[in-house]
Amino acid sequence: DTAVSQTPKYLVTQMGNDKSIKCEQNLGHDTMYWYKQDSKKFLKIMFSYNNKELIINETVPNRFSPKSPDKAHLNLHINSLELGDSAVYFCASTKQWPRRSHEQYFGPGTRLTVT
Amino acid sequence: QQQVKQSPQSLIVQKGGISIINCAYENTAFDYFPWYQQFPGKGPALLIAIRPDVSEKKEGRFTISFNKSAKQFSLHIMDSQPGDSATYFCAARTGSARQLTFGSGTQLTVLP
C-alpha cells in the first residue's frame, strides 16, 4: 500500500564507506526526487529524474550518484562517505502532466549516520 | 541563497488558539505554493496549497493567505489541536522540473 518506499530506514556506517539508498514508488508518477534534510530540518533538493532522465542536479558533491533503472525507481549511491553526509534523505515523486497536478509525495526517509 | 524565508522558527500555542506561520519569497517565477506538515520520523506530507492567482484558500481549519504584491503567504491554523504539533514547511515551485524550494520550517507545539 505504501506510495513511496525507501530502504533502508536507518543506515549507520563509517567514514570512507560506499552505501546506497533505494526508492520505489507505485503511484505511476514520472518524476522522482532526492532531498536532503539536515540536522536543523532544512530540506534541500539534490536531484530530479523525469522518465529516467536527470533534469535537476543541484550543487551536490560528485560522490553522490543517482540512478534510475525505470520510472518507478530512483536509487542514490554515495561514495567515500563523510561525516557531513549524516542527514535524513527523502525520496519524493510527482506527475509532470497535467501541469495543474502538483503534489509531491514523500517517502518515509532514510536516516544516514556516518561515524 | 535562501529564496523562501519562513518565520517563526518555533511556535507554542494553547489548544483552541490560532497558529500563524509566515513565508516570503523573492523569485517571481514561482507558480505554486504548498505547505507541508512533517511529524517526527515521517516524511513531509502536503497539507494545503495555493496558486498565485488566488488570495485565500481554506480547507477545514487550515487557511492560506497569499499576497502577490508583497510576495508573502501565510498559513493559519484555527482551533489548534495538540495533534497539530509538527513541523510545518512552506514551499514554492518553479521550473519545468517542478522543483520545490522549501522554507526553513516552523516547529509548532500546541499545548493541551
mmCIF file of C-alpha atoms in Angstrom:
data_model
loop_
_atom_site.group_PDB
_atom_site.id
_atom_site.type_symbol
_atom_site.label_atom_id
_atom_site.label_comp_id
_atom_site.label_asym_id
_atom_site.label_seq_id
_atom_site.Cartn_x
_atom_site.Cartn_y
_atom_site.Cartn_z
ATOM 1 C CA ASP A 1 0.000 0.000 0.000
ATOM 2 C CA THR A 2 2.962 2.321 0.591
ATOM 3 C CA ALA A 3 3.060 5.005 -2.105
ATOM 4 C CA VAL A 4 6.754 5.899 -1.863
ATOM 5 C CA SER A 5 9.032 3.488 -0.068
ATOM 6 C CA GLN A 6 12.693 3.740 0.856
ATOM 7 C CA THR A 7 15.193 1.208 2.097
ATOM 8 C CA PRO A 8 16.856 1.121 4.475
ATOM 9 C CA LYS A 9 15.147 3.337 7.046
ATOM 10 C CA TYR A 10 18.332 3.629 9.096
ATOM 11 C CA LEU A 11 21.903 3.397 7.864
ATOM 12 C CA VAL A 12 24.925 3.645 10.136
ATOM 13 C CA THR A 13 28.321 3.419 8.508
ATOM 14 C CA GLN A 14 31.897 4.566 8.840
ATOM 15 C CA MET A 15 33.667 7.328 7.008
ATOM 16 C CA GLY A 16 35.067 6.295 3.668
ATOM 17 C CA ASN A 17 32.492 3.584 3.005
ATOM 18 C CA ASP A 18 30.200 3.421 -0.021
ATOM 19 C CA LYS A 19 26.456 2.990 0.510
ATOM 20 C CA SER A 20 23.204 3.001 -1.448
ATOM 21 C CA ILE A 21 19.654 4.023 -0.639
ATOM 22 C CA LYS A 22 16.785 2.664 -2.697
ATOM 23 C CA CYS A 23 13.471 4.295 -3.524
ATOM 24 C CA GLU A 24 10.382 2.935 -5.218
ATOM 25 C CA GLN A 25 7.007 4.492 -5.977
ATOM 26 C CA ASN A 26 3.842 2.686 -7.043
ATOM 27 C CA LEU A 27 1.859 5.802 -7.958
ATOM 28 C CA GLY A 28 2.569 5.740 -11.664
ATOM 29 C CA HIS A 29 4.473 9.019 -11.382
ATOM 30 C CA ASP A 30 7.084 10.001 -13.948
ATOM 31 C CA THR A 31 9.267 12.324 -11.887
ATOM 32 C CA MET A 32 11.265 11.429 -8.810
ATOM 33 C CA TYR A 33 13.445 13.456 -6.476
ATOM 34 C CA TRP A 34 16.046 13.121 -3.758
ATOM 35 C CA TYR A 35 16.041 15.645 -0.927
ATOM 36 C CA LYS A 36 18.454 16.038 1.977
ATOM 37 C CA GLN A 37 17.192 17.168 5.382
ATOM 38 C CA ASP A 38 19.949 18.331 7.680
ATOM 39 C CA SER A 39 20.067 18.384 11.467
ATOM 40 C CA LYS A 40 18.226 21.715 11.506
ATOM 41 C CA LYS A 41 15.437 20.143 9.422
ATOM 42 C CA PHE A 42 16.259 22.234 6.367
ATOM 43 C CA LEU A 43 15.060 20.444 3.224
ATOM 44 C CA LYS A 44 17.053 20.872 0.054
ATOM 45 C CA ILE A 45 16.632 19.217 -3.305
ATOM 46 C CA MET A 46 19.547 17.208 -4.616
ATOM 47 C CA PHE A 47 18.395 15.528 -7.817
ATOM 48 C CA SER A 48 15.348 15.097 -10.006
ATOM 49 C CA TYR A 49 14.676 12.467 -12.643
ATOM 50 C CA ASN A 50 11.916 12.548 -15.248
ATOM 51 C CA ASN A 51 11.302 9.357 -17.184
ATOM 52 C CA LYS A 52 14.716 8.064 -16.150
ATOM 53 C CA GLU A 53 16.489 11.238 -17.285
ATOM 54 C CA LEU A 54 18.326 13.569 -14.925
ATOM 55 C CA ILE A 55 16.719 17.020 -15.036
ATOM 56 C CA ILE A 56 17.942 18.626 -11.824
ATOM 57 C CA ASN A 57 21.388 18.269 -10.363
ATOM 58 C CA GLU A 58 21.886 20.806 -7.622
ATOM 59 C CA THR A 59 25.298 21.591 -6.232
ATOM 60 C CA VAL A 60 25.985 18.193 -4.785
ATOM 61 C CA PRO A 61 29.414 16.549 -4.473
ATOM 62 C CA ASN A 62 30.044 14.087 -7.279
ATOM 63 C CA ARG A 63 30.390 11.403 -4.603
ATOM 64 C CA PHE A 64 26.593 11.296 -4.853
ATOM 65 C CA SER A 65 25.319 9.490 -7.912
ATOM 66 C CA PRO A 66 21.619 8.875 -8.570
ATOM 67 C CA LYS A 67 20.481 6.064 -10.800
ATOM 68 C CA SER A 68 17.025 5.454 -12.211
ATOM 69 C CA PRO A 69 16.616 1.980 -13.707
ATOM 70 C CA ASP A 70 12.974 2.727 -14.562
ATOM 71 C CA LYS A 71 10.294 5.329 -13.863
ATOM 72 C CA ALA A 72 9.301 3.687 -10.591
ATOM 73 C CA HIS A 73 12.760 3.535 -9.037
ATOM 74 C CA LEU A 74 15.393 6.093 -8.107
ATOM 75 C CA ASN A 75 18.416 4.978 -6.139
ATOM 76 C CA LEU A 76 21.122 7.076 -4.523
ATOM 77 C CA HIS A 77 24.675 5.828 -4.285
ATOM 78 C CA ILE A 78 27.157 7.637 -2.100
ATOM 79 C CA ASN A 79 30.903 7.059 -2.351
ATOM 80 C CA SER A 80 33.557 7.817 0.250
ATOM 81 C CA LEU A 81 31.084 8.847 2.923
ATOM 82 C CA GLU A 82 31.974 11.861 5.080
ATOM 83 C CA LEU A 83 30.727 12.996 8.488
ATOM 84 C CA GLY A 84 28.859 15.872 6.825
ATOM 85 C CA ASP A 85 26.767 13.415 4.835
ATOM 86 C CA SER A 86 24.902 12.497 8.004
ATOM 87 C CA ALA A 87 21.298 13.566 7.401
ATOM 88 C CA VAL A 88 17.868 12.243 6.543
ATOM 89 C CA TYR A 89 17.435 11.579 2.846
ATOM 90 C CA PHE A 90 13.947 11.720 1.375
ATOM 91 C CA CYS A 91 12.755 10.388 -1.920
ATOM 92 C CA ALA A 92 9.684 12.024 -3.486
ATOM 93 C CA SER A 93 7.671 11.649 -6.655
ATOM 94 C CA THR A 94 5.131 13.529 -8.722
ATOM 95 C CA LYS A 95 3.447 13.505 -12.101
ATOM 96 C CA GLN A 96 4.573 16.155 -14.561
ATOM 97 C CA TRP A 97 1.378 16.374 -16.572
ATOM 98 C CA PRO A 98 -1.215 17.738 -16.425
ATOM 99 C CA ARG A 99 0.703 20.693 -15.069
ATOM 100 C CA ARG A 100 -2.049 21.614 -12.666
ATOM 101 C CA SER A 101 -1.403 18.385 -10.801
ATOM 102 C CA HIS A 102 1.009 19.288 -8.124
ATOM 103 C CA GLU A 103 1.534 17.122 -5.114
ATOM 104 C CA GLN A 104 4.938 15.682 -4.388
ATOM 105 C CA TYR A 105 4.627 12.521 -2.338
ATOM 106 C CA PHE A 106 7.487 11.900 0.054
ATOM 107 C CA GLY A 107 8.877 8.627 1.300
ATOM 108 C CA PRO A 108 9.471 7.938 4.993
ATOM 109 C CA GLY A 109 13.127 8.919 4.807
ATOM 110 C CA THR A 110 16.456 7.200 5.376
ATOM 111 C CA ARG A 111 18.455 8.400 8.362
ATOM 112 C CA LEU A 112 22.126 8.144 7.445
ATOM 113 C CA THR A 113 24.672 8.377 10.233
ATOM 114 C CA VAL A 114 28.342 8.472 9.357
ATOM 115 C CA THR A 115 30.745 7.756 12.224
ATOM 116 C CA GLN B 1 20.797 31.897 -1.053
ATOM 117 C CA GLN B 2 17.505 31.182 0.641
ATOM 118 C CA GLN B 3 14.699 32.035 -1.731
ATOM 119 C CA VAL B 4 11.863 31.299 0.701
ATOM 120 C CA LYS B 5 12.099 32.794 4.171
ATOM 121 C CA GLN B 6 9.909 31.322 6.899
ATOM 122 C CA SER B 7 9.089 32.573 10.377
ATOM 123 C CA PRO B 8 8.851 31.939 13.233
ATOM 124 C CA GLN B 9 11.306 29.112 13.778
ATOM 125 C CA SER B 10 9.185 27.780 16.628
ATOM 126 C CA LEU B 11 5.678 28.491 17.859
ATOM 127 C CA ILE B 12 3.831 27.492 21.011
ATOM 128 C CA VAL B 13 0.066 27.848 21.052
ATOM 129 C CA GLN B 14 -2.624 26.880 23.519
ATOM 130 C CA LYS B 15 -5.256 24.386 22.435
ATOM 131 C CA GLY B 16 -8.030 26.206 20.626
ATOM 132 C CA GLY B 17 -5.794 29.099 19.643
ATOM 133 C CA ILE B 18 -4.751 30.309 16.213
ATOM 134 C CA SER B 19 -1.350 29.367 14.816
ATOM 135 C CA ILE B 20 0.122 31.667 12.178
ATOM 136 C CA ILE B 21 3.237 30.925 10.132
ATOM 137 C CA ASN B 22 4.602 33.372 7.600
ATOM 138 C CA CYS B 23 6.674 32.983 4.461
ATOM 139 C CA ALA B 24 8.186 35.428 1.999
ATOM 140 C CA TYR B 25 9.682 34.720 -1.392
ATOM 141 C CA GLU B 26 11.837 36.541 -3.904
ATOM 142 C CA ASN B 27 11.541 34.659 -7.177
ATOM 143 C CA THR B 28 8.542 35.856 -9.186
ATOM 144 C CA ALA B 29 8.775 32.717 -11.325
ATOM 145 C CA PHE B 30 7.285 30.622 -8.523
ATOM 146 C CA ASP B 31 3.899 29.321 -9.678
ATOM 147 C CA TYR B 32 2.607 27.212 -6.834
ATOM 148 C CA PHE B 33 2.893 27.491 -3.059
ATOM 149 C CA PRO B 34 2.300 24.386 -0.930
ATOM 150 C CA TRP B 35 2.527 23.856 2.782
ATOM 151 C CA TYR B 36 3.858 20.576 4.081
ATOM 152 C CA GLN B 37 3.385 19.026 7.518
ATOM 153 C CA GLN B 38 6.018 16.733 8.950
ATOM 154 C CA PHE B 39 5.703 14.575 12.055
ATOM 155 C CA PRO B 40 8.815 13.167 13.780
ATOM 156 C CA GLY B 41 10.240 10.208 11.900
ATOM 157 C CA LYS B 42 7.970 10.744 8.892
ATOM 158 C CA GLY B 43 8.283 12.319 5.501
ATOM 159 C CA PRO B 44 6.637 15.672 4.743
ATOM 160 C CA ALA B 45 3.022 15.455 3.608
ATOM 161 C CA LEU B 46 1.094 18.032 1.625
ATOM 162 C CA LEU B 47 -1.302 19.967 3.838
ATOM 163 C CA ILE B 48 -2.721 22.671 1.602
ATOM 164 C CA ALA B 49 -1.557 24.627 -1.427
ATOM 165 C CA ILE B 50 -2.377 27.794 -3.340
ATOM 166 C CA ARG B 51 -1.731 29.321 -6.759
ATOM 167 C CA PRO B 52 -0.650 32.964 -7.071
ATOM 168 C CA ASP B 53 -3.878 33.999 -8.799
ATOM 169 C CA VAL B 54 -5.847 33.280 -5.617
ATOM 170 C CA SER B 55 -5.656 35.388 -2.441
ATOM 171 C CA GLU B 56 -7.012 32.849 0.008
ATOM 172 C CA LYS B 57 -7.689 29.135 0.232
ATOM 173 C CA LYS B 58 -9.384 27.359 3.086
ATOM 174 C CA GLU B 59 -9.543 23.660 3.861
ATOM 175 C CA GLY B 60 -11.136 22.843 7.178
ATOM 176 C CA ARG B 61 -9.160 24.537 9.948
ATOM 177 C CA PHE B 62 -6.277 25.413 7.606
ATOM 178 C CA THR B 63 -6.179 28.617 5.560
ATOM 179 C CA ILE B 64 -3.528 30.045 3.279
ATOM 180 C CA SER B 65 -3.462 33.789 2.749
ATOM 181 C CA PHE B 66 -1.497 34.956 -0.284
ATOM 182 C CA ASN B 67 -0.303 38.481 -1.053
ATOM 183 C CA LYS B 68 1.229 38.526 -4.518
ATOM 184 C CA SER B 69 2.306 42.169 -4.482
ATOM 185 C CA ALA B 70 4.121 41.736 -1.186
ATOM 186 C CA LYS B 71 5.426 38.289 -2.198
ATOM 187 C CA GLN B 72 4.235 36.842 1.078
ATOM 188 C CA PHE B 73 1.986 33.991 2.105
ATOM 189 C CA SER B 74 0.933 32.587 5.427
ATOM 190 C CA LEU B 75 -0.674 29.551 6.998
ATOM 191 C CA HIS B 76 -3.372 29.982 9.606
ATOM 192 C CA ILE B 77 -4.437 27.042 11.742
ATOM 193 C CA MET B 78 -7.704 27.757 13.505
ATOM 194 C CA ASP B 79 -8.734 25.963 16.708
ATOM 195 C CA SER B 80 -5.254 24.465 17.016
ATOM 196 C CA GLN B 81 -5.148 20.971 18.496
ATOM 197 C CA PRO B 82 -2.341 19.006 20.186
ATOM 198 C CA GLY B 83 -2.426 16.656 17.193
ATOM 199 C CA ASP B 84 -1.338 19.602 15.020
ATOM 200 C CA SER B 85 2.028 19.629 16.808
ATOM 201 C CA ALA B 86 4.508 19.074 13.993
ATOM 202 C CA THR B 87 6.998 20.894 11.791
ATOM 203 C CA TYR B 88 5.450 22.975 9.038
ATOM 204 C CA PHE B 89 7.247 23.901 5.849
ATOM 205 C CA CYS B 90 6.193 26.414 3.276
ATOM 206 C CA ALA B 91 7.494 25.845 -0.217
ATOM 207 C CA ALA B 92 7.418 27.364 -3.664
ATOM 208 C CA ARG B 93 7.609 25.657 -7.028
ATOM 209 C CA THR B 94 9.281 26.690 -10.224
ATOM 210 C CA GLY B 95 10.804 25.279 -13.349
ATOM 211 C CA SER B 96 9.893 22.539 -15.764
ATOM 212 C CA ALA B 97 11.075 20.010 -13.200
ATOM 213 C CA ARG B 98 8.570 21.403 -10.684
ATOM 214 C CA GLN B 99 11.387 21.967 -8.265
ATOM 215 C CA LEU B 100 10.287 22.834 -4.743
ATOM 216 C CA THR B 101 12.237 25.337 -2.681
ATOM 217 C CA PHE B 102 11.415 24.938 0.986
ATOM 218 C CA GLY B 103 11.358 27.398 3.842
ATOM 219 C CA SER B 104 13.372 26.599 6.933
ATOM 220 C CA GLY B 105 10.447 25.095 8.851
ATOM 221 C CA THR B 106 8.407 26.016 11.922
ATOM 222 C CA GLN B 107 8.176 23.716 14.903
ATOM 223 C CA LEU B 108 4.604 24.061 16.175
ATOM 224 C CA THR B 109 3.694 22.887 19.667
ATOM 225 C CA VAL B 110 0.063 23.001 20.721
ATOM 226 C CA LEU B 111 -0.343 22.728 24.475
ATOM 227 C CA PRO B 112 -3.319 20.747 25.816
#
